[in-house]
């Protein structure tokens, strides 16, 4: 299992170590530049000091070498013991040198700073040329010494860092533990709850970084509670609606068994068939609603709207007084879509029209090549209920026949699943409802 605390610890330690390394590298580069400048200045001072002694005549050829070391300026880290001085005549004779200075010339005849390799070592040299005295004063030090000074400086910076890293790691680990305590408290509070407890987690006292997580959890709790409430409503409604036809089935079956009259028995059997049809439709609608709520969707395939509508019209029983017309133009509409979901839309709209009509006509047509229109001659829907009938289990006060209040809700949900739009309006030319499935919104 991945640990957030461990992950943050590793990230912070890596970032801290990287920043420290960059700081050491920066200081090393800057220190080398500054050290080069300081040591070059010391070379100039040493060369000018020796030259001033030569100008004063204090150093004679052959006896100057031992005293030259005492004239060199002092530098920390024992640097004064590494400076070497030579005095050369213009004719190439070594007039004097300090102790430790090589016999070979440290520099050529040019004046100023220069780098030269002598006996396998690289020297940084400053030369003063004095034409009056016919001498060249040369003072130099080894580049290797300068590198050692920089290394010692960097080591002095890195050593405390290495020693401090374990302590820094402990402090970071402890700080992360303290910082994650609000998250742990929220987790413990949620873990201690009962399975039925969907109360929101109070965001009071939680850091701003955790509040989005708390808000998401509270949103999830609200959705779960709404889903459970909906499930309870569906279960209660299904139990109520099924109880009526089942009671009717039992009553009619008892009448059929008890009556000696053939006509009464036949009427009871017909009522049993009607109750079975109502129950089967209700069960089918509940299953369709459950499938839509579960988000189940079929694969899109080429579907002929006209052929699908004719199958639905033939499968839905209707009284003899109801006429159904399907516009032949629908046969020319072929769309790549989920035919099962589209069938839910069309079937429920058609059943809704048949269910709430006693007699009249139902007409299916098409507008703009993508608007499927069904018009009936039923009672219509009052204007203040046009939005309410889209809700589940809502039954309008003008409904002419039995129903569960699910047909238009299923059509609305299935149309949304297709990416289409369902529009409902009362007909302007006569009594009845006009429903439009607009496929242009897909």
Short mmCIF file of C-alpha atoms in Angstrom, two decimals:
data_model
loop_
_atom_site.label_atom_id
_atom_site.label_comp_id
_atom_site.label_asym_id
_atom_site.label_seq_id
_atom_site.Cartn_x
_atom_site.Cartn_y
_atom_site.Cartn_z
CA UNK A 1 0.00 0.00 0.00
CA UNK A 2 1.35 3.41 -0.94
CA UNK A 3 1.84 5.75 2.02
CA UNK A 4 1.16 9.46 1.50
CA UNK A 5 3.41 10.30 4.43
CA UNK A 6 6.28 8.21 3.05
CA UNK A 7 5.81 9.66 -0.43
CA UNK A 8 5.86 13.25 0.87
CA UNK A 9 8.87 12.43 3.04
CA UNK A 10 10.85 11.10 0.08
CA UNK A 11 9.85 14.05 -2.09
CA UNK A 12 10.83 16.59 0.56
CA UNK A 13 14.12 14.85 1.35
CA UNK A 14 14.99 14.59 -2.34
CA UNK A 15 14.08 18.24 -2.92
CA UNK A 16 16.05 19.36 0.15
CA UNK A 17 19.09 17.31 -0.88
CA UNK A 18 18.91 18.66 -4.43
CA UNK A 19 18.67 22.25 -3.22
CA UNK A 20 21.58 21.65 -0.87
CA UNK A 21 23.70 20.17 -3.66
CA UNK A 22 22.87 23.10 -5.92
CA UNK A 23 23.79 25.51 -3.13
CA UNK A 24 27.11 23.75 -2.57
CA UNK A 25 27.84 23.80 -6.30
CA UNK A 26 26.95 27.49 -6.48
CA UNK A 27 29.08 28.32 -3.45
CA UNK A 28 31.92 26.22 -4.87
CA UNK A 29 31.88 28.08 -8.17
CA UNK A 30 31.54 31.47 -6.47
CA UNK A 31 34.20 30.64 -3.90
CA UNK A 32 36.65 29.52 -6.57
CA UNK A 33 36.19 32.83 -8.38
CA UNK A 34 36.63 34.85 -5.20
CA UNK A 35 39.56 32.73 -4.08
CA UNK A 36 41.27 33.17 -7.46
CA UNK A 37 40.90 36.92 -7.10
CA UNK A 38 42.22 36.96 -3.51
CA UNK A 39 45.20 34.73 -4.29
CA UNK A 40 46.07 36.70 -7.43
CA UNK A 41 46.03 39.84 -5.29
CA UNK A 42 48.37 38.13 -2.83
CA UNK A 43 50.71 37.24 -5.69
CA UNK A 44 50.81 40.89 -6.77
CA UNK A 45 51.49 42.05 -3.20
CA UNK A 46 54.26 39.46 -2.76
CA UNK A 47 55.90 40.37 -6.05
CA UNK A 48 55.76 44.12 -5.30
CA UNK A 49 57.16 43.55 -1.81
CA UNK A 50 60.12 41.58 -3.14
CA UNK A 51 60.62 44.14 -5.91
CA UNK A 52 60.66 46.97 -3.37
CA UNK A 53 63.43 45.17 -1.46
CA UNK A 54 65.37 44.74 -4.66
CA UNK A 55 64.97 48.42 -5.47
CA UNK A 56 66.30 49.27 -1.99
CA UNK A 57 69.36 47.13 -2.65
CA UNK A 58 68.70 44.87 0.30
CA UNK A 59 69.17 41.68 -1.73
CA UNK A 60 72.47 40.97 -3.34
CA UNK A 61 73.00 38.13 -5.75
CA UNK A 62 73.77 34.89 -4.03
CA UNK A 63 72.62 35.91 -0.59
CA UNK A 64 69.04 36.87 -1.14
CA UNK A 65 67.42 33.45 -1.37
CA UNK A 66 67.18 32.62 2.33
CA UNK A 67 65.66 35.96 3.23
CA UNK A 68 63.04 36.03 0.46
CA UNK A 69 60.74 33.60 2.26
CA UNK A 70 60.49 35.94 5.20
CA UNK A 71 59.30 38.81 3.00
CA UNK A 72 56.23 37.00 1.57
CA UNK A 73 52.80 38.12 2.89
CA UNK A 74 50.87 35.82 5.18
CA UNK A 75 47.76 33.98 3.92
CA UNK A 76 45.45 31.61 5.91
CA UNK A 77 45.72 27.83 5.67
CA UNK A 78 49.50 27.96 5.49
CA UNK A 79 49.37 29.46 2.03
CA UNK A 80 52.44 31.66 2.71
CA UNK A 81 54.57 28.52 2.92
CA UNK A 82 53.61 27.57 -0.61
CA UNK A 83 54.53 30.82 -2.37
CA UNK A 84 57.75 30.66 -4.36
CA UNK A 85 59.84 33.60 -5.54
CA UNK A 86 62.61 33.92 -8.14
CA UNK A 87 64.76 36.89 -9.21
CA UNK A 88 66.20 36.62 -12.71
CA UNK A 89 68.63 38.87 -14.51
CA UNK A 90 67.91 39.93 -18.08
CA UNK A 91 70.79 37.74 -19.27
CA UNK A 92 69.03 34.62 -17.90
CA UNK A 93 70.86 34.10 -14.61
CA UNK A 94 68.93 33.13 -11.45
CA UNK A 95 70.03 35.78 -8.98
CA UNK A 96 67.95 34.61 -6.00
CA UNK A 97 65.09 32.31 -5.10
CA UNK A 98 63.04 31.45 -2.06
CA UNK A 99 63.23 28.13 -0.26
CA UNK A 100 61.16 25.54 -2.08
CA UNK A 101 61.21 27.43 -5.39
CA UNK A 102 62.20 25.29 -8.37
CA UNK A 103 65.46 25.88 -10.25
CA UNK A 104 63.66 26.16 -13.58
CA UNK A 105 62.09 29.47 -14.54
CA UNK A 106 58.55 29.90 -13.34
CA UNK A 107 57.67 32.33 -16.13
CA UNK A 108 58.86 33.77 -19.41
CA UNK A 109 59.93 37.34 -19.97
CA UNK A 110 56.37 38.76 -20.20
CA UNK A 111 55.09 40.91 -17.35
CA UNK A 112 51.85 40.27 -15.40
CA UNK A 113 49.88 37.09 -14.72
CA UNK A 114 50.49 33.85 -16.55
CA UNK A 115 50.17 30.08 -16.12
CA UNK A 116 53.16 27.81 -16.69
CA UNK A 117 53.94 24.16 -16.19
CA UNK A 118 57.17 23.41 -14.35
CA UNK A 119 58.33 19.87 -13.54
CA UNK A 120 54.83 18.50 -14.21
CA UNK A 121 53.07 21.07 -12.01
CA UNK A 122 51.01 24.03 -13.17
CA UNK A 123 51.91 27.36 -11.57
CA UNK A 124 50.05 30.64 -11.36
CA UNK A 125 52.73 33.35 -11.70
CA UNK A 126 52.96 37.12 -11.47
CA UNK A 127 56.03 38.79 -12.98
CA UNK A 128 57.47 42.31 -12.48
CA UNK A 129 60.07 43.48 -15.02
CA UNK A 130 62.52 46.19 -13.80
CA UNK A 131 64.65 47.60 -16.65
CA UNK A 132 66.58 49.88 -14.26
CA UNK A 133 67.87 46.99 -12.17
CA UNK A 134 67.94 44.56 -15.15
CA UNK A 135 65.94 42.04 -13.13
CA UNK A 136 62.64 40.17 -13.29
CA UNK A 137 60.85 39.37 -10.03
CA UNK A 138 58.68 36.25 -10.33
CA UNK A 139 56.25 35.07 -7.60
CA UNK A 140 54.01 32.04 -8.09
CA UNK A 141 52.04 29.32 -6.41
CA UNK A 142 50.81 25.90 -7.45
CA UNK A 143 47.35 25.56 -9.01
CA UNK A 144 46.99 22.29 -7.11
CA UNK A 145 47.14 24.21 -3.86
CA UNK A 146 44.32 26.47 -4.97
CA UNK A 147 42.22 23.44 -5.89
CA UNK A 148 42.89 21.99 -2.45
CA UNK A 149 41.75 25.20 -0.78
CA UNK A 150 38.47 25.10 -2.76
CA UNK A 151 37.98 21.43 -1.90
CA UNK A 152 38.55 22.14 1.78
CA UNK A 153 36.01 24.98 1.63
CA UNK A 154 33.40 22.80 -0.07
CA UNK A 155 34.07 19.96 2.37
CA UNK A 156 33.57 22.40 5.22
CA UNK A 157 30.16 23.27 3.80
CA UNK A 158 29.13 19.71 2.90
CA UNK A 159 30.13 18.05 6.17
CA UNK A 160 27.57 19.92 8.32
CA UNK A 161 24.94 19.22 5.66
CA UNK A 162 25.61 15.50 5.76
CA UNK A 163 25.51 15.52 9.53
CA UNK A 164 22.28 17.55 9.56
CA UNK A 165 20.40 15.41 7.02
CA UNK A 166 19.37 12.66 9.53
CA UNK A 167 18.12 15.29 11.97
CA UNK A 168 16.34 17.11 9.13
CA UNK A 169 14.77 13.82 8.05
CA UNK A 170 13.43 13.20 11.56
CA UNK A 171 11.98 16.71 11.71
CA UNK A 172 10.32 16.33 8.31
CA UNK A 173 8.86 12.92 9.26
CA UNK A 174 7.50 14.32 12.53
CA UNK A 175 6.11 17.43 10.81
CA UNK A 176 4.35 15.33 8.18
CA UNK A 177 2.77 13.22 10.89
CA UNK A 178 1.45 16.33 12.64
CA UNK A 179 0.28 17.82 9.34
CA UNK A 180 -1.66 14.69 8.34
CA UNK A 181 -3.45 14.36 11.68
CA UNK A 182 -6.65 16.13 10.44
CA UNK A 183 -6.88 13.63 7.59
CA UNK A 184 -6.40 10.74 9.99
CA UNK A 185 -9.07 12.14 12.30
CA UNK A 186 -11.54 12.42 9.42
CA UNK A 187 -10.73 8.86 8.35
CA UNK A 188 -11.26 7.54 11.88
CA UNK A 189 -14.56 9.41 12.18
CA UNK A 190 -15.85 7.92 8.93
CA UNK A 191 -14.59 4.43 9.83
CA UNK A 192 -16.42 4.57 13.18
CA UNK A 193 -19.78 5.26 11.56
CA UNK A 194 -22.56 2.76 11.08
CA UNK A 195 -23.38 1.67 7.55
CA UNK A 196 -26.68 3.57 7.61
CA UNK A 197 -25.13 6.85 8.75
CA UNK A 198 -24.95 9.18 5.74
CA UNK A 199 -24.62 12.44 7.65
CA UNK A 200 -22.16 14.90 6.08
CA UNK A 201 -18.69 15.09 7.59
CA UNK A 202 -18.34 18.51 9.31
CA UNK A 203 -15.58 20.51 7.58
CA UNK A 204 -14.95 22.67 10.65
CA UNK A 205 -11.32 22.80 11.72
CA UNK A 206 -10.00 20.92 8.67
CA UNK A 207 -7.19 22.44 6.58
CA UNK A 208 -8.13 24.00 3.26
CA UNK A 209 -6.24 21.23 1.39
CA UNK A 210 -8.50 18.55 2.91
CA UNK A 211 -11.78 20.43 2.51
CA UNK A 212 -12.20 19.45 -1.20
CA UNK A 213 -11.92 15.78 -0.14
CA UNK A 214 -14.44 16.33 2.66
CA UNK A 215 -16.75 18.08 0.20
CA UNK A 216 -16.44 15.22 -2.30
CA UNK A 217 -17.21 12.68 0.45
CA UNK A 218 -20.25 14.67 1.56
CA UNK A 219 -21.42 14.83 -2.05
CA UNK A 220 -21.00 11.08 -2.34
CA UNK A 221 -22.96 10.53 0.88
CA UNK A 222 -25.74 12.74 -0.47
CA UNK A 223 -25.84 10.79 -3.75
CA UNK A 224 -25.90 7.45 -1.92
CA UNK A 225 -28.68 8.68 0.37
CA UNK A 226 -30.66 9.95 -2.64
CA UNK A 227 -30.16 6.63 -4.43
CA UNK A 228 -31.30 4.71 -1.36
CA UNK A 229 -34.33 6.98 -0.98
CA UNK A 230 -35.15 6.45 -4.63
CA UNK A 231 -34.76 2.71 -4.22
CA UNK A 232 -37.10 2.78 -1.23
CA UNK A 233 -39.62 4.83 -3.22
CA UNK A 234 -39.45 2.45 -6.17
CA UNK A 235 -39.83 -0.57 -3.91
CA UNK A 236 -42.76 0.96 -2.04
CA UNK A 237 -44.43 2.08 -5.27
CA UNK A 238 -43.91 -1.27 -6.95
CA UNK A 239 -45.36 -3.05 -3.92
CA UNK A 240 -48.37 -0.73 -3.93
CA UNK A 241 -48.99 -0.90 -7.66
CA UNK A 242 -48.53 -4.66 -7.87
CA UNK A 243 -50.83 -5.25 -4.92
CA UNK A 244 -53.83 -3.84 -6.82
CA UNK A 245 -53.60 -6.01 -9.97
CA UNK A 246 -52.64 -9.08 -7.94
CA UNK A 247 -55.66 -8.56 -5.70
CA UNK A 248 -57.79 -8.13 -8.82
CA UNK A 249 -56.33 -11.32 -10.30
CA UNK A 250 -57.21 -13.24 -7.16
CA UNK A 251 -60.75 -11.81 -7.05
CA UNK A 252 -61.47 -12.51 -10.69
CA UNK A 253 -60.03 -16.01 -10.37
CA UNK A 254 -62.31 -16.66 -7.38
CA UNK A 255 -65.30 -15.34 -9.34
CA UNK A 256 -64.45 -17.56 -12.31
CA UNK A 257 -64.19 -20.58 -10.06
CA UNK A 258 -67.32 -19.86 -8.07
CA UNK A 259 -69.80 -18.77 -10.74
CA UNK A 260 -71.84 -21.31 -12.70
CA UNK A 261 -72.67 -18.68 -15.33
CA UNK A 262 -70.51 -18.98 -18.46
CA UNK A 263 -70.80 -15.29 -19.37
CA UNK A 264 -69.73 -14.18 -15.89
CA UNK A 265 -66.84 -16.66 -15.95
CA UNK A 266 -65.72 -15.42 -19.38
CA UNK A 267 -65.84 -11.78 -18.20
CA UNK A 268 -63.78 -12.70 -15.11
CA UNK A 269 -61.18 -14.41 -17.30
CA UNK A 270 -60.98 -11.34 -19.53
CA UNK A 271 -60.42 -9.16 -16.47
CA UNK A 272 -57.64 -11.54 -15.43
CA UNK A 273 -55.98 -10.97 -18.81
CA UNK A 274 -56.30 -7.18 -18.38
CA UNK A 275 -54.74 -7.39 -14.90
CA UNK A 276 -51.90 -9.56 -16.21
CA UNK A 277 -51.23 -7.04 -18.99
CA UNK A 278 -51.16 -4.16 -16.51
CA UNK A 279 -48.83 -6.07 -14.22
CA UNK A 280 -46.55 -7.09 -17.07
CA UNK A 281 -46.34 -3.48 -18.30
CA UNK A 282 -45.54 -2.22 -14.83
CA UNK A 283 -42.82 -4.84 -14.35
CA UNK A 284 -41.38 -4.05 -17.78
CA UNK A 285 -41.30 -0.34 -16.97
CA UNK A 286 -39.62 -0.92 -13.62
CA UNK A 287 -36.97 -3.12 -15.26
CA UNK A 288 -36.41 -0.53 -17.98
CA UNK A 289 -36.04 2.21 -15.37
CA UNK A 290 -33.57 0.09 -13.41
CA UNK A 291 -31.52 -0.53 -16.56
CA UNK A 292 -31.43 3.17 -17.37
CA UNK A 293 -30.46 4.07 -13.81
CA UNK A 294 -27.66 1.51 -13.94
CA UNK A 295 -26.25 3.25 -17.01
CA UNK A 296 -26.43 0.15 -19.19
CA UNK A 297 -26.14 1.05 -22.86
CA UNK A 298 -25.98 -1.05 -25.98
CA UNK A 299 -23.71 -0.64 -28.97
CA UNK A 300 -24.71 1.84 -31.66
CA UNK A 301 -25.79 0.29 -34.94
CA UNK A 302 -27.62 1.40 -38.05
CA UNK A 303 -31.31 1.56 -37.14
CA UNK A 304 -34.29 2.19 -39.38
CA UNK A 305 -36.67 4.44 -37.45
CA UNK A 306 -39.69 3.46 -39.56
CA UNK A 307 -39.14 -0.28 -39.18
CA UNK A 308 -38.58 0.08 -35.42
CA UNK A 309 -41.78 2.10 -35.04
CA UNK A 310 -43.86 -0.43 -36.98
CA UNK A 311 -42.58 -3.24 -34.72
CA UNK A 312 -43.61 -1.23 -31.65
CA UNK A 313 -47.04 -0.35 -33.06
CA UNK A 314 -47.70 -4.00 -33.90
CA UNK A 315 -46.60 -5.19 -30.45
CA UNK A 316 -48.64 -2.71 -28.36
CA UNK A 317 -52.31 -3.78 -28.06
CA UNK A 318 -54.92 -1.04 -28.50
CA UNK A 319 -58.72 -0.74 -28.47
CA UNK A 320 -60.49 -1.00 -31.80
CA UNK A 321 -61.41 2.69 -31.70
CA UNK A 322 -57.78 3.88 -31.85
CA UNK A 323 -56.14 4.30 -35.26
CA UNK A 324 -52.36 4.52 -35.67
CA UNK A 325 -50.62 6.11 -38.69
CA UNK A 326 -46.89 5.92 -39.38
CA UNK A 327 -45.55 8.42 -41.93
CA UNK A 328 -43.72 6.55 -44.75
CA UNK A 329 -41.01 9.25 -44.60
CA UNK A 330 -39.80 7.62 -41.39
CA UNK A 331 -38.62 4.61 -43.40
CA UNK A 332 -35.94 6.76 -45.00
CA UNK A 333 -34.38 7.72 -41.66
CA UNK A 334 -31.50 5.41 -40.76
CA UNK A 335 -29.30 6.46 -37.83
CA UNK A 336 -26.33 4.86 -36.02
CA UNK A 337 -27.61 4.65 -32.44
CA UNK A 338 -28.59 2.30 -29.63
CA UNK A 339 -31.80 0.82 -30.98
CA UNK A 340 -32.82 -0.70 -27.62
CA UNK A 341 -32.71 2.67 -25.87
CA UNK A 342 -34.51 4.38 -28.76
CA UNK A 343 -37.17 1.64 -28.61
CA UNK A 344 -37.72 2.52 -24.91
CA UNK A 345 -38.38 6.14 -25.89
CA UNK A 346 -40.75 5.34 -28.77
CA UNK A 347 -42.57 2.47 -27.04
CA UNK A 348 -43.29 4.45 -23.87
CA UNK A 349 -44.52 7.46 -25.86
CA UNK A 350 -46.75 5.19 -27.93
CA UNK A 351 -48.05 3.26 -24.90
CA UNK A 352 -48.69 6.54 -23.09
CA UNK A 353 -50.83 7.76 -26.01
CA UNK A 354 -52.73 4.46 -26.24
CA UNK A 355 -53.17 4.14 -22.48
CA UNK A 356 -54.85 7.50 -22.06
CA UNK A 357 -57.15 7.43 -25.08
CA UNK A 358 -60.56 5.86 -25.53
CA UNK A 359 -60.87 6.53 -29.26
CA UNK A 360 -59.20 8.65 -31.90
CA UNK A 361 -56.02 8.63 -33.94
CA UNK A 362 -52.31 8.52 -33.20
CA UNK A 363 -49.93 9.79 -35.86
CA UNK A 364 -46.17 9.32 -36.11
CA UNK A 365 -44.32 11.72 -38.43
CA UNK A 366 -40.95 13.37 -38.97
CA UNK A 367 -39.85 17.01 -39.18
CA UNK A 368 -36.54 18.41 -40.43
CA UNK A 369 -35.30 14.89 -41.02
CA UNK A 370 -34.44 14.33 -37.33
CA UNK A 371 -37.46 15.30 -35.21
CA UNK A 372 -39.70 12.31 -34.47
CA UNK A 373 -43.23 13.53 -33.73
CA UNK A 374 -46.17 11.68 -32.15
CA UNK A 375 -49.57 13.37 -31.97
CA UNK A 376 -52.63 11.90 -30.30
CA UNK A 377 -56.26 12.94 -29.73
CA UNK A 378 -56.34 12.22 -26.02
CA UNK A 379 -57.14 14.61 -23.17
CA UNK A 380 -53.74 16.30 -23.30
CA UNK A 381 -51.90 17.56 -20.22
CA UNK A 382 -52.65 20.77 -18.31
CA UNK A 383 -49.97 23.40 -18.88
CA UNK A 384 -48.94 23.47 -15.24
CA UNK A 385 -48.29 19.69 -15.34
CA UNK A 386 -46.15 19.49 -18.50
CA UNK A 387 -42.95 19.53 -16.46
CA UNK A 388 -44.35 17.47 -13.59
CA UNK A 389 -45.32 14.49 -15.79
CA UNK A 390 -41.64 13.95 -16.55
CA UNK A 391 -41.12 13.02 -12.90
CA UNK A 392 -41.31 9.41 -11.85
CA UNK A 393 -44.62 8.13 -10.47
CA UNK A 394 -46.43 11.39 -11.19
CA UNK A 395 -49.92 10.87 -12.56
CA UNK A 396 -51.78 13.87 -13.93
CA UNK A 397 -55.31 14.66 -12.87
CA UNK A 398 -56.66 14.35 -16.44
CA UNK A 399 -55.32 10.87 -17.21
CA UNK A 400 -58.11 8.88 -18.87
CA UNK A 401 -56.80 5.39 -18.24
CA UNK A 402 -54.77 3.41 -15.70
CA UNK A 403 -51.07 3.98 -15.50
CA UNK A 404 -48.08 4.00 -13.18
CA UNK A 405 -46.68 7.46 -13.94
CA UNK A 406 -43.48 5.99 -15.35
CA UNK A 407 -43.97 6.13 -19.10
CA UNK A 408 -42.93 9.73 -19.77
CA UNK A 409 -40.21 9.55 -17.10
CA UNK A 410 -38.67 6.53 -18.85
CA UNK A 411 -38.95 8.26 -22.24
CA UNK A 412 -37.24 11.38 -20.83
CA UNK A 413 -34.39 9.37 -19.23
CA UNK A 414 -33.85 7.18 -22.30
CA UNK A 415 -33.84 10.21 -24.62
CA UNK A 416 -31.21 11.87 -22.44
CA UNK A 417 -29.15 8.66 -22.56
CA UNK A 418 -29.27 8.86 -26.38
CA UNK A 419 -28.22 12.49 -26.28
CA UNK A 420 -31.63 13.53 -27.68
CA UNK A 421 -34.25 15.89 -26.27
CA UNK A 422 -37.89 15.21 -25.48
CA UNK A 423 -40.33 18.11 -25.90
CA UNK A 424 -43.96 17.92 -24.73
CA UNK A 425 -46.73 20.34 -25.68
CA UNK A 426 -50.48 20.31 -26.11
CA UNK A 427 -51.72 20.40 -29.67
CA UNK A 428 -52.87 23.80 -30.88
CA UNK A 429 -55.23 22.55 -33.60
CA UNK A 430 -57.24 20.13 -31.46
CA UNK A 431 -57.34 18.28 -28.16
CA UNK A 432 -54.36 16.00 -27.59
CA UNK A 433 -50.65 15.85 -26.81
CA UNK A 434 -47.71 16.45 -29.15
CA UNK A 435 -44.39 14.85 -28.21
CA UNK A 436 -41.17 15.45 -30.16
CA UNK A 437 -37.96 13.39 -29.91
CA UNK A 438 -35.28 15.72 -31.28
CA UNK A 439 -32.34 13.64 -32.51
CA UNK A 440 -30.45 16.74 -33.67
CA UNK A 441 -29.08 17.15 -30.15
CA UNK A 442 -27.13 13.91 -30.37
#
